[in-house]
mmCIF file of C-alpha atoms in Angstrom:
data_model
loop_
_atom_site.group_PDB
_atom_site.id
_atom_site.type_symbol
_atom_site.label_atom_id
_atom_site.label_comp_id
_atom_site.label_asym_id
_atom_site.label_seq_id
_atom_site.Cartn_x
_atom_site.Cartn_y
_atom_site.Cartn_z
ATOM 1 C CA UNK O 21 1.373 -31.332 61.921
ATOM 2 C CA UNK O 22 -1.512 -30.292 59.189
ATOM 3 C CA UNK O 23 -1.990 -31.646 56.632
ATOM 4 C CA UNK O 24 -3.191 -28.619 55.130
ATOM 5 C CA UNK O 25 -1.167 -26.437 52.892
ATOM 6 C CA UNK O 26 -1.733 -23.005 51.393
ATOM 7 C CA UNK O 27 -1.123 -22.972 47.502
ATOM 8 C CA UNK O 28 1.050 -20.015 45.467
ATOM 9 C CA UNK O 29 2.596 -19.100 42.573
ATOM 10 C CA UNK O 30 5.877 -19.968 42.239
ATOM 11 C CA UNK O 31 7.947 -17.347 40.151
ATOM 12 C CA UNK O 32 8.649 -18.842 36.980
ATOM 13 C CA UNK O 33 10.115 -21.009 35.880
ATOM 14 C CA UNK O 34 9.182 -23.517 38.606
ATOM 15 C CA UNK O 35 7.984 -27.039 39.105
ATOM 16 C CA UNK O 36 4.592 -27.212 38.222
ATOM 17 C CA UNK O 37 1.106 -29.185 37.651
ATOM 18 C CA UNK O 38 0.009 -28.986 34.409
ATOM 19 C CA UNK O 39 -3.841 -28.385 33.728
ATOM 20 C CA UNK O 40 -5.883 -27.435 30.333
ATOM 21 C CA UNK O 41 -2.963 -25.311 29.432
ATOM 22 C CA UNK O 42 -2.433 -23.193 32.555
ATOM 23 C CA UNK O 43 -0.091 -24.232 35.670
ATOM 24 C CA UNK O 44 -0.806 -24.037 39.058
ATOM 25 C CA UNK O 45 2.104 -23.842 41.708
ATOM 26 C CA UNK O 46 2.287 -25.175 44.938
ATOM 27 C CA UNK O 47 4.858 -25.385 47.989
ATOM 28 C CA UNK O 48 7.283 -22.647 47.037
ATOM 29 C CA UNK O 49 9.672 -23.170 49.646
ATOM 30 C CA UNK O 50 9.952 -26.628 48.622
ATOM 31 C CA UNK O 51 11.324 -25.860 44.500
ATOM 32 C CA UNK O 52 14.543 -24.522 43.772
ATOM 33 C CA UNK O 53 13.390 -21.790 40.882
ATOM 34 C CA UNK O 54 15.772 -22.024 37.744
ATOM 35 C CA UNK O 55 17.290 -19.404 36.186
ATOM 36 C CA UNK O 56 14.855 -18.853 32.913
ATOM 37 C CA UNK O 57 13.200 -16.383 31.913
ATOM 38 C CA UNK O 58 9.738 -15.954 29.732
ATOM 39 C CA UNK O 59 9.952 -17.474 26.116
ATOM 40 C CA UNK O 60 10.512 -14.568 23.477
ATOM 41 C CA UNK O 61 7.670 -13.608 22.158
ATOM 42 C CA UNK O 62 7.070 -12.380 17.710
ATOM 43 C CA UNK O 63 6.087 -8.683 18.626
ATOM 44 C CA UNK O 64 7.730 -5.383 17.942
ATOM 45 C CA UNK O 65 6.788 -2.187 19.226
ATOM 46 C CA UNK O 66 6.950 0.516 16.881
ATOM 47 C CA UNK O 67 7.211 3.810 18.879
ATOM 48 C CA UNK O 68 5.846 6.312 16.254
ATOM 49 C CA UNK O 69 6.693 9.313 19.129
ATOM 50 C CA UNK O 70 9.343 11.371 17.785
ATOM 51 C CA UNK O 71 7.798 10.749 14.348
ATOM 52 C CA UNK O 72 4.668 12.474 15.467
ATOM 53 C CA UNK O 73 6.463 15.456 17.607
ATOM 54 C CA UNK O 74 8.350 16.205 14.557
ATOM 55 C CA UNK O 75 5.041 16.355 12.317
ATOM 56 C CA UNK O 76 3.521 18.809 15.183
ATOM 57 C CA UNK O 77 0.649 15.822 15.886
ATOM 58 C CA UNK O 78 -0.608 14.393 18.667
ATOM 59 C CA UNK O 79 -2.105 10.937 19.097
ATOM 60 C CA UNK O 80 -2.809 8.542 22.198
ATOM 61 C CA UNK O 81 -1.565 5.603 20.392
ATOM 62 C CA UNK O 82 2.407 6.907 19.424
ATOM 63 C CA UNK O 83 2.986 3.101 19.988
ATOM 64 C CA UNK O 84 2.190 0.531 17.081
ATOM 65 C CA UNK O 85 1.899 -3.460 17.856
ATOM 66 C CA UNK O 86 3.323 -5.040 15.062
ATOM 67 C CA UNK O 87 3.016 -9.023 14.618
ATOM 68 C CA UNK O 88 6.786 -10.552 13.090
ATOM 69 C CA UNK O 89 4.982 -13.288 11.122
ATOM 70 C CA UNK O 90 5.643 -13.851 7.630
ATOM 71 C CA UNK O 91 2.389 -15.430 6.980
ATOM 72 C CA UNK O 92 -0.109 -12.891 7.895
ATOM 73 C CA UNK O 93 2.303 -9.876 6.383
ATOM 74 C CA UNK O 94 1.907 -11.557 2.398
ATOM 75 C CA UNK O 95 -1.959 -11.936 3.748
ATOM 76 C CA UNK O 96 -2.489 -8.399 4.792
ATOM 77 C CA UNK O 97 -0.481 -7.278 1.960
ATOM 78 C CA UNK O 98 -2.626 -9.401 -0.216
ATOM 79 C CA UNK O 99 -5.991 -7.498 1.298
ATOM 80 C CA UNK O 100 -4.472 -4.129 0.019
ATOM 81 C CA UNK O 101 -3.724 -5.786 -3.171
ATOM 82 C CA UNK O 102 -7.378 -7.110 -3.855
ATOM 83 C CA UNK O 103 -8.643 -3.559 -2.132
ATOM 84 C CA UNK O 104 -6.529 -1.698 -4.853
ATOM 85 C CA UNK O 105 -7.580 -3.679 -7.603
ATOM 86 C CA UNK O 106 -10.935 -2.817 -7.076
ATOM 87 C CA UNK O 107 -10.147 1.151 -6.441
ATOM 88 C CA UNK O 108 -8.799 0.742 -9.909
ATOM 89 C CA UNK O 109 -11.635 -1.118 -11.832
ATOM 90 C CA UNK O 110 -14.191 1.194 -10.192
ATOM 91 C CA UNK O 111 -12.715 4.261 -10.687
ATOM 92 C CA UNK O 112 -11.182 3.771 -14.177
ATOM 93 C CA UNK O 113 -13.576 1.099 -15.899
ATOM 94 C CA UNK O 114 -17.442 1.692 -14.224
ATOM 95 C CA UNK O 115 -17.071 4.988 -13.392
ATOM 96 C CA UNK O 116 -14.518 7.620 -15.263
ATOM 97 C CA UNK O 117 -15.719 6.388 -18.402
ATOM 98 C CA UNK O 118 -19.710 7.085 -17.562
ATOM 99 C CA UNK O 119 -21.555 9.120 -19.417
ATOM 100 C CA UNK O 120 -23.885 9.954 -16.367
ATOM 101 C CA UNK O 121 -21.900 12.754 -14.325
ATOM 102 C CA UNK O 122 -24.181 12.600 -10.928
ATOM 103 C CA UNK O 123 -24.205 8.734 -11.093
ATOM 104 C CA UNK O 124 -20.405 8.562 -11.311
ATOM 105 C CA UNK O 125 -19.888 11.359 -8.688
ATOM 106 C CA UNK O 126 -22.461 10.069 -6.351
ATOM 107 C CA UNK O 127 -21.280 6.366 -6.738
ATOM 108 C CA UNK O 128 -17.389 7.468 -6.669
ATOM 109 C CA UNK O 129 -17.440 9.253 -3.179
ATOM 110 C CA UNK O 130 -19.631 6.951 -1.272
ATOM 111 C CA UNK O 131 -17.482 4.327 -2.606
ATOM 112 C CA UNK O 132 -14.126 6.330 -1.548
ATOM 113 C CA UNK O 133 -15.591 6.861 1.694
ATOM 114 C CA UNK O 134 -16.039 3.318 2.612
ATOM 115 C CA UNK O 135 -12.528 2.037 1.061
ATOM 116 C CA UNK O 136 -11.023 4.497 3.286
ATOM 117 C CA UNK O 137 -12.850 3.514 6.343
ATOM 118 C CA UNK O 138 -12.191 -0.179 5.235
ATOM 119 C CA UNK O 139 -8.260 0.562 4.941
ATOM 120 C CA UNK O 140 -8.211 2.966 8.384
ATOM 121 C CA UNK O 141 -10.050 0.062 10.035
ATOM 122 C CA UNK O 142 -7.388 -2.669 8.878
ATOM 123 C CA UNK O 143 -4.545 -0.453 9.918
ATOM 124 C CA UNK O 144 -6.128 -0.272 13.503
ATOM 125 C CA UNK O 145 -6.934 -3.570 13.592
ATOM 126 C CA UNK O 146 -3.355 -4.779 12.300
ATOM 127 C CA UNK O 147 -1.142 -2.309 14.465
ATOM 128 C CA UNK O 148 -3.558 -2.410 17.793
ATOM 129 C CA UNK O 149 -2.544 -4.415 20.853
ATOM 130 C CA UNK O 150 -5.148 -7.237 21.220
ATOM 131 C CA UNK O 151 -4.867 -7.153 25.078
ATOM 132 C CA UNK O 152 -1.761 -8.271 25.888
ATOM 133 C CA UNK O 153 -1.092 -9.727 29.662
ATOM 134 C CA UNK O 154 2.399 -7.892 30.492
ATOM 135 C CA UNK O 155 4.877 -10.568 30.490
ATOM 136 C CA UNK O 156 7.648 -12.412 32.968
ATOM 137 C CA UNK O 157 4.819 -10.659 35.683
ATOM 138 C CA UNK O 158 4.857 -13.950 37.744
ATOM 139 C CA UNK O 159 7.631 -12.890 39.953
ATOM 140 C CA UNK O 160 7.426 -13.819 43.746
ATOM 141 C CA UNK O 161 7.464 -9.852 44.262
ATOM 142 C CA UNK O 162 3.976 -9.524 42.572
ATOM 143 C CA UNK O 163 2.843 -12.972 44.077
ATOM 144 C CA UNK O 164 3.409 -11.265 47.621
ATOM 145 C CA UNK O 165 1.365 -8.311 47.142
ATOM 146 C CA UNK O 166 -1.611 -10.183 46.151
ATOM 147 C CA UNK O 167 -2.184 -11.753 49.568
ATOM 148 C CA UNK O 168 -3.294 -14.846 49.101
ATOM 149 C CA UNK O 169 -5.247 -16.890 51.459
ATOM 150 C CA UNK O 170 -5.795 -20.011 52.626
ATOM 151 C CA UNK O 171 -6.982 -22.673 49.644
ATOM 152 C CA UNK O 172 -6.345 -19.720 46.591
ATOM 153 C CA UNK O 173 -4.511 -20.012 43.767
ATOM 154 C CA UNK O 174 -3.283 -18.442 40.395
ATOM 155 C CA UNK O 175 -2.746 -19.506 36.841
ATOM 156 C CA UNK O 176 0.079 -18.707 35.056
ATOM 157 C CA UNK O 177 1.418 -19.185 31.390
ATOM 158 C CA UNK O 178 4.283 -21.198 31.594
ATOM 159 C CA UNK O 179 5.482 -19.918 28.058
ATOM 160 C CA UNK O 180 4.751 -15.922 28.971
ATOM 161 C CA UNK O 181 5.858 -16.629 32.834
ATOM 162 C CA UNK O 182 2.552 -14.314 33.558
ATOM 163 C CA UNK O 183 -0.494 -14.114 36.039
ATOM 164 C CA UNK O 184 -2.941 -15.424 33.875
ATOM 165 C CA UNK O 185 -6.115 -13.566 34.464
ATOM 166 C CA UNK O 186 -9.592 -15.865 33.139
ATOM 167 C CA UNK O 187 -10.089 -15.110 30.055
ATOM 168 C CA UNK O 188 -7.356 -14.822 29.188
ATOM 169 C CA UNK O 189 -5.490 -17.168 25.715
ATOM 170 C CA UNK O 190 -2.224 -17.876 25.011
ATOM 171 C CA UNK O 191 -1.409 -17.348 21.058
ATOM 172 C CA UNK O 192 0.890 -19.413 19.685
ATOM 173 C CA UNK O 193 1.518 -17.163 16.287
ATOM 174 C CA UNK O 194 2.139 -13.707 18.788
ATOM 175 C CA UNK O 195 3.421 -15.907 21.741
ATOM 176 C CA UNK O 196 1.325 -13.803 23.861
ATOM 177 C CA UNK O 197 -1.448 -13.979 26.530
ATOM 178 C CA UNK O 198 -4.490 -11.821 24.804
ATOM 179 C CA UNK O 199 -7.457 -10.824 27.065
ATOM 180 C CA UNK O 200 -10.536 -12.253 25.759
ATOM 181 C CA UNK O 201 -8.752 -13.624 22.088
ATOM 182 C CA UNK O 202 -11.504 -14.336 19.928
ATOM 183 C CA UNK O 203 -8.349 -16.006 17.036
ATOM 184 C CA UNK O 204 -5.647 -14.877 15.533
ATOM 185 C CA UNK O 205 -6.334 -13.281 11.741
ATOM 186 C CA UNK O 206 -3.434 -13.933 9.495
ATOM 187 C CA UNK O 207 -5.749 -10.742 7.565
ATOM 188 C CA UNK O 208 -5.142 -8.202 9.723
ATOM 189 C CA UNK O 209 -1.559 -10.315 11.062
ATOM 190 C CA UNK O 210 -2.889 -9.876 14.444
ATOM 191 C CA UNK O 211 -5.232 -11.174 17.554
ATOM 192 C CA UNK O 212 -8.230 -10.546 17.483
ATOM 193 C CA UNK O 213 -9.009 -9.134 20.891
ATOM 194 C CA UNK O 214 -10.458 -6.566 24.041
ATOM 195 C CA UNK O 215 -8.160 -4.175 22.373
ATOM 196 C CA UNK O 216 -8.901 -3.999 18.763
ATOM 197 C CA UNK O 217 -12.239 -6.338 18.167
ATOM 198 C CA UNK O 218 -14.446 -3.494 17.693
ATOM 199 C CA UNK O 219 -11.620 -1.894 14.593
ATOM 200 C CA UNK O 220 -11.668 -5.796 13.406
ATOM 201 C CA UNK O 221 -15.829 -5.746 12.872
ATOM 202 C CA UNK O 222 -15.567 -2.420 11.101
ATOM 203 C CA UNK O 223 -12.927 -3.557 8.639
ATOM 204 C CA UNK O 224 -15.312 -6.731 8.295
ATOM 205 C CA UNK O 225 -18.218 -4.372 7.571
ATOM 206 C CA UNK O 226 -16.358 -2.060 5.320
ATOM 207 C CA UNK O 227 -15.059 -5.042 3.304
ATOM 208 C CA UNK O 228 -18.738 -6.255 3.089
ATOM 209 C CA UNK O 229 -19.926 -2.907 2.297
ATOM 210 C CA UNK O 230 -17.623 -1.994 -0.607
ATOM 211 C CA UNK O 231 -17.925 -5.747 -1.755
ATOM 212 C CA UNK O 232 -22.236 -5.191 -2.386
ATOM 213 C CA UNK O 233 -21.353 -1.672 -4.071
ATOM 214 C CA UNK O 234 -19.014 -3.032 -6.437
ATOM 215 C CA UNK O 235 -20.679 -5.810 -7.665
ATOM 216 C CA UNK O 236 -23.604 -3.542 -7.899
ATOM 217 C CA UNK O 237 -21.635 -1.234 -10.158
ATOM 218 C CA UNK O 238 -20.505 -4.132 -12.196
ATOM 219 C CA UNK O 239 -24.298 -4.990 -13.404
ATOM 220 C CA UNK O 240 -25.288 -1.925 -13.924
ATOM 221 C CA UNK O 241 -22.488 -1.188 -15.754
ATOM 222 C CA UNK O 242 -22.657 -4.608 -18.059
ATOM 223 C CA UNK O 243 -26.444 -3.390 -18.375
ATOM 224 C CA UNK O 244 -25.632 -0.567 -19.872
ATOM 225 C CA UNK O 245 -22.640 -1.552 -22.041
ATOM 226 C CA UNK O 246 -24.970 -4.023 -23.720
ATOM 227 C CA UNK O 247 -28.011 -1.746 -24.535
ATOM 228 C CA UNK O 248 -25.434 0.643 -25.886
ATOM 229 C CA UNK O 249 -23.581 -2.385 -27.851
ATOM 230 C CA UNK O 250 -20.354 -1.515 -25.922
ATOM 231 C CA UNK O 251 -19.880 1.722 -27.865
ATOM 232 C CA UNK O 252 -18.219 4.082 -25.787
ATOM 233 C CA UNK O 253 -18.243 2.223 -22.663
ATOM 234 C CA UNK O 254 -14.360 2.949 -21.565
ATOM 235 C CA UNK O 255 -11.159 3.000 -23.129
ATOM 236 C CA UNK O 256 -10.432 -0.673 -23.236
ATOM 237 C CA UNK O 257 -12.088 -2.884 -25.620
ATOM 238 C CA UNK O 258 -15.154 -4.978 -24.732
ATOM 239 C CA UNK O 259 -12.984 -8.309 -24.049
ATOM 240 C CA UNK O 260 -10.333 -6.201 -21.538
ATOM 241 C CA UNK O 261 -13.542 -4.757 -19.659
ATOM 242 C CA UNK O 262 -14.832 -8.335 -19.361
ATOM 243 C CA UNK O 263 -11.774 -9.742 -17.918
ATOM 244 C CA UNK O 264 -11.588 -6.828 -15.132
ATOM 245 C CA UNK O 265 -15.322 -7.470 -14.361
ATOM 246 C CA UNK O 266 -15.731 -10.871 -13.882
ATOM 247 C CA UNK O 267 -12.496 -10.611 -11.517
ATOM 248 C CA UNK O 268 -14.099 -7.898 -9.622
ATOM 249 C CA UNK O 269 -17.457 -9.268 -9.389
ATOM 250 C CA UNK O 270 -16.029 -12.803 -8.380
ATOM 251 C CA UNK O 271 -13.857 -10.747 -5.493
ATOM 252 C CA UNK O 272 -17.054 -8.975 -4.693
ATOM 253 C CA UNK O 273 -19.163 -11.575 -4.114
ATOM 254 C CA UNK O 274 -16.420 -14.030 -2.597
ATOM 255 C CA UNK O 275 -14.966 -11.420 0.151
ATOM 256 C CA UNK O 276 -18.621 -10.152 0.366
ATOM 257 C CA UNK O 277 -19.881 -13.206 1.934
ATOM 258 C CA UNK O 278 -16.908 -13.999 3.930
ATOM 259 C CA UNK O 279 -16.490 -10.736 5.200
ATOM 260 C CA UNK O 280 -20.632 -10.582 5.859
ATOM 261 C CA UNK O 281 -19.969 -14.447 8.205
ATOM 262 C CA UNK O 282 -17.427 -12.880 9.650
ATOM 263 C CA UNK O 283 -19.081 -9.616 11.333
ATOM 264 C CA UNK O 284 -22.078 -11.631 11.957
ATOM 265 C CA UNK O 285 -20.055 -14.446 13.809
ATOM 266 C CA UNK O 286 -18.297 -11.232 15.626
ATOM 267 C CA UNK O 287 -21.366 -9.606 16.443
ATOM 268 C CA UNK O 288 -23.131 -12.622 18.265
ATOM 269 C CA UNK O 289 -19.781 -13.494 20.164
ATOM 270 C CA UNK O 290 -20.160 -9.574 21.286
ATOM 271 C CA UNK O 291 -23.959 -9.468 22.173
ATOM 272 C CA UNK O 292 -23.201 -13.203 24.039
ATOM 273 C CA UNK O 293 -20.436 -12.133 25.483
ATOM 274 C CA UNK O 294 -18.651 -15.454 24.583
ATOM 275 C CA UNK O 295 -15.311 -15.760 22.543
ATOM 276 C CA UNK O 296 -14.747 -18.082 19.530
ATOM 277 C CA UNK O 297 -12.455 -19.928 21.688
ATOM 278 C CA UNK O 298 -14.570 -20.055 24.654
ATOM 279 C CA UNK O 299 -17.194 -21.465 21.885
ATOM 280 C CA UNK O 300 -15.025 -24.202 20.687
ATOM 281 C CA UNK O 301 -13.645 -25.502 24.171
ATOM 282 C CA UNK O 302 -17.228 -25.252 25.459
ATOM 283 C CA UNK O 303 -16.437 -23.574 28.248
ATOM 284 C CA UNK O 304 -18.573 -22.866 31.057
ATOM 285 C CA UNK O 305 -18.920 -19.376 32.059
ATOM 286 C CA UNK O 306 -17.129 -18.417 35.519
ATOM 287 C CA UNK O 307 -16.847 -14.686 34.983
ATOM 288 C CA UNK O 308 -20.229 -12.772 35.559
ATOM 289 C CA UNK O 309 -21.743 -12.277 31.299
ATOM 290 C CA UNK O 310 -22.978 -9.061 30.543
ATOM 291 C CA UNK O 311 -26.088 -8.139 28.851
ATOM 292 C CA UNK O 312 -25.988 -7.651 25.124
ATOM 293 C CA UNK O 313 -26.110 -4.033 24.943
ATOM 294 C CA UNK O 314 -23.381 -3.879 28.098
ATOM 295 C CA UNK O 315 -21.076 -5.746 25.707
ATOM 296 C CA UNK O 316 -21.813 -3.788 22.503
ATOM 297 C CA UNK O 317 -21.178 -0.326 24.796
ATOM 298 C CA UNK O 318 -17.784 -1.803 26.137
ATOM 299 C CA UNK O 319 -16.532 -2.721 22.661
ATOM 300 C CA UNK O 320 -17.863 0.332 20.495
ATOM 301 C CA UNK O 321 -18.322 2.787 23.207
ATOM 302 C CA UNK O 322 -20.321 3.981 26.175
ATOM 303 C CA UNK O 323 -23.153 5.778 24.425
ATOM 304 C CA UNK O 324 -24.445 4.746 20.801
ATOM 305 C CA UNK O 325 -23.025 7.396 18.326
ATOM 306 C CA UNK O 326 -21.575 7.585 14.855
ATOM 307 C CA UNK O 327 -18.468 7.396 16.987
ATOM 308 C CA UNK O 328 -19.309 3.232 16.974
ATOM 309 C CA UNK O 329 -18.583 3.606 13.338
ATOM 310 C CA UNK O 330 -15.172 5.362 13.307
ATOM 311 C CA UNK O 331 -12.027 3.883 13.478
ATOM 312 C CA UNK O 332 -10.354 6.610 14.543
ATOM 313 C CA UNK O 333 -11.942 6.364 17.733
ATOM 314 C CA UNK O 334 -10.618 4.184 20.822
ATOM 315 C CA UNK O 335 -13.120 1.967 22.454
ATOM 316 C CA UNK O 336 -12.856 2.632 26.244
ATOM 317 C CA UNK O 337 -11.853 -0.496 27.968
ATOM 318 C CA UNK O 338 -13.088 -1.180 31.605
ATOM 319 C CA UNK O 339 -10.346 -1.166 34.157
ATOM 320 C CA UNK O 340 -10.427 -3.847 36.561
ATOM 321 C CA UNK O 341 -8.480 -4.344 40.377
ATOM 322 C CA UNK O 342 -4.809 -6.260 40.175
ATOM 323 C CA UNK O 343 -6.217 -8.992 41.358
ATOM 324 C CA UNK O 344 -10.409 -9.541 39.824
ATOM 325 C CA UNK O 345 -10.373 -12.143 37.552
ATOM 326 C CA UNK O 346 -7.045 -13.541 38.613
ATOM 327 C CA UNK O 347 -7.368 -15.674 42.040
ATOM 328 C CA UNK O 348 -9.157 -19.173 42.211
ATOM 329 C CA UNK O 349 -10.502 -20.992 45.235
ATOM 330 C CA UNK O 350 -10.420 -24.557 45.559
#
């Protein structure tokens, strides 16, 4: 008899082998599957559809991912909070009280613009899927179709009961498989992911933008105040307009560095086509890297344009075979 045996994927659950957080199967004829099915994971699906027929619109994402986690709710709620308080300082403090028309006007729309890219970027990034493996996929149906051969395996989650393509992370706060997950943001309550990284660096750059122009408008507006001996500076009295800019300028220059690390760090995992958790576990590359301007095109778009700056514009995600990126030889 040989001694030889070929290895598959045993529909879950199943007994298994445990290794660096994926499971490998082997002997299927020889395990009794139990009756269990995928753990239940903290998404809901929105389906925005009849909303949109009934408004006469038309959108490719009807469909809203929506993360059930208390946490990063109060934290995005929080963002709009801080993003609101500075809408309201800017606009009624620095620049409705200004006695220079074109510098208000000027200073007021660019600073409109970006808060509403920086909002329209956090909604896309918050309500995008990540890249999320389809779940409870590791049935011995799908396992048959792939054809395996003689010394090949798969990985599968043993929490998502899924063919667990490389790559590929398991989030404990969505309890979801995300293609390439770079973390989990309790800021935008989602993954960060293939799906929505590129609307996650905008927001980032927004933030970081708005941040610089704010605390900008603070000085010059303290500048001014004091050559002019706060006389008719705005409504509120010199103490009042303190208060609101120190708070602003602190939020300014606080979310503006944070926000300025954080596109940065995005950027280089982009152009090295490495994810933050593929940096921390050190892991060695098995998947063919890309160059860095093959990685920027995949997660902005195909063709530099001001479309890499819009939100409202879908990256195009490379479609790969059912089975690249998902059998193993050993």
């Amino acid at each position: 008899m040989s001694l030889k045996r070929r290895i598959f994927l045993q529909p879950c659950p199943a007994k298994t082998v445990e290794d660096n957080n994926y499971t490998e199967f082997e002997d299927m004829s020889e395990v009794k599957p139990k009756k269990r099915g995928p753990q239940e994971d903290n998404i809901k699906i929105i389906d925005c559809s009849p909303l949109c027929k009934r408004l006469g619109l038309s959108s490719p994402q009807t469909k809203l991912w929506f993360v059930k986690d208390i946490c990063g709710v109060i934290c995005a709620i929080f963002t709009w909070l801080l993003v609101l308080y500075a809408e309201f300082v800017v606009v009624f403090i620095l620049l409705y009280p200004s006695p220079y028309v074109n510098y208000a006007i000027i200073n007021g729309v660019v600073f409109q613009f970006f808060i509403f890219l920086a909002i329209a970027s956090h909604f896309k990034a918050m309500f995008s899927d990540p890249g999320a493996i389809t779940k409870g996929n590791a049935t011995k149906e799908n396992i048959m179709k792939l054809g395996l051969k003689e010394g090949q395996i798969i990985y599968k989650c043993p929490k998502c009961c899924s063919i667990k393509p490389e790559r590929t992370h398991h989030c404990s706060v969505c309890r979801r498989c995300i293609k390439k997950m770079d973390h989990h943001c309790p800021w935008v309550n989602n993954c960060v992911g293939e799906g929505n990284q590129k609307y996650f660096i905008l927001f980032t750059l927004y933030i970081c933008l708005i941040s610089i122009h704010s605390v900008y408008m603070s000085v010059m507006h303290i500048v001014t105040c004091l050559k002019a001996d706060w006389k008719d500076c705005t409504h509120y009295n010199p103490a009042a307009q303190t208060v609101f800019l120190i708070f602003l300028m602190f939020e300014g220059i606080l979310f503006g560095i944070f926000t300025a690390i954080m596109c940065g760090s995005q950027l280089y995992a982009v152009c090295t086509d490495e994810t933050g958790i593929e940096s921390l576990k050190n892991e060695v590359p098995t998947w063919e890297q890309k160059t860095k301007w093959r990685s920027l095109q995949e997660t902005f778009g195909s063709v530099f344009s001001i479309h890499w700056f819009n939100p409202f514009i879908n990256p195009v995600i490379p479609q790969v075979s059912d089975i690249e990126g998902i059998l193993y030889t050993v």
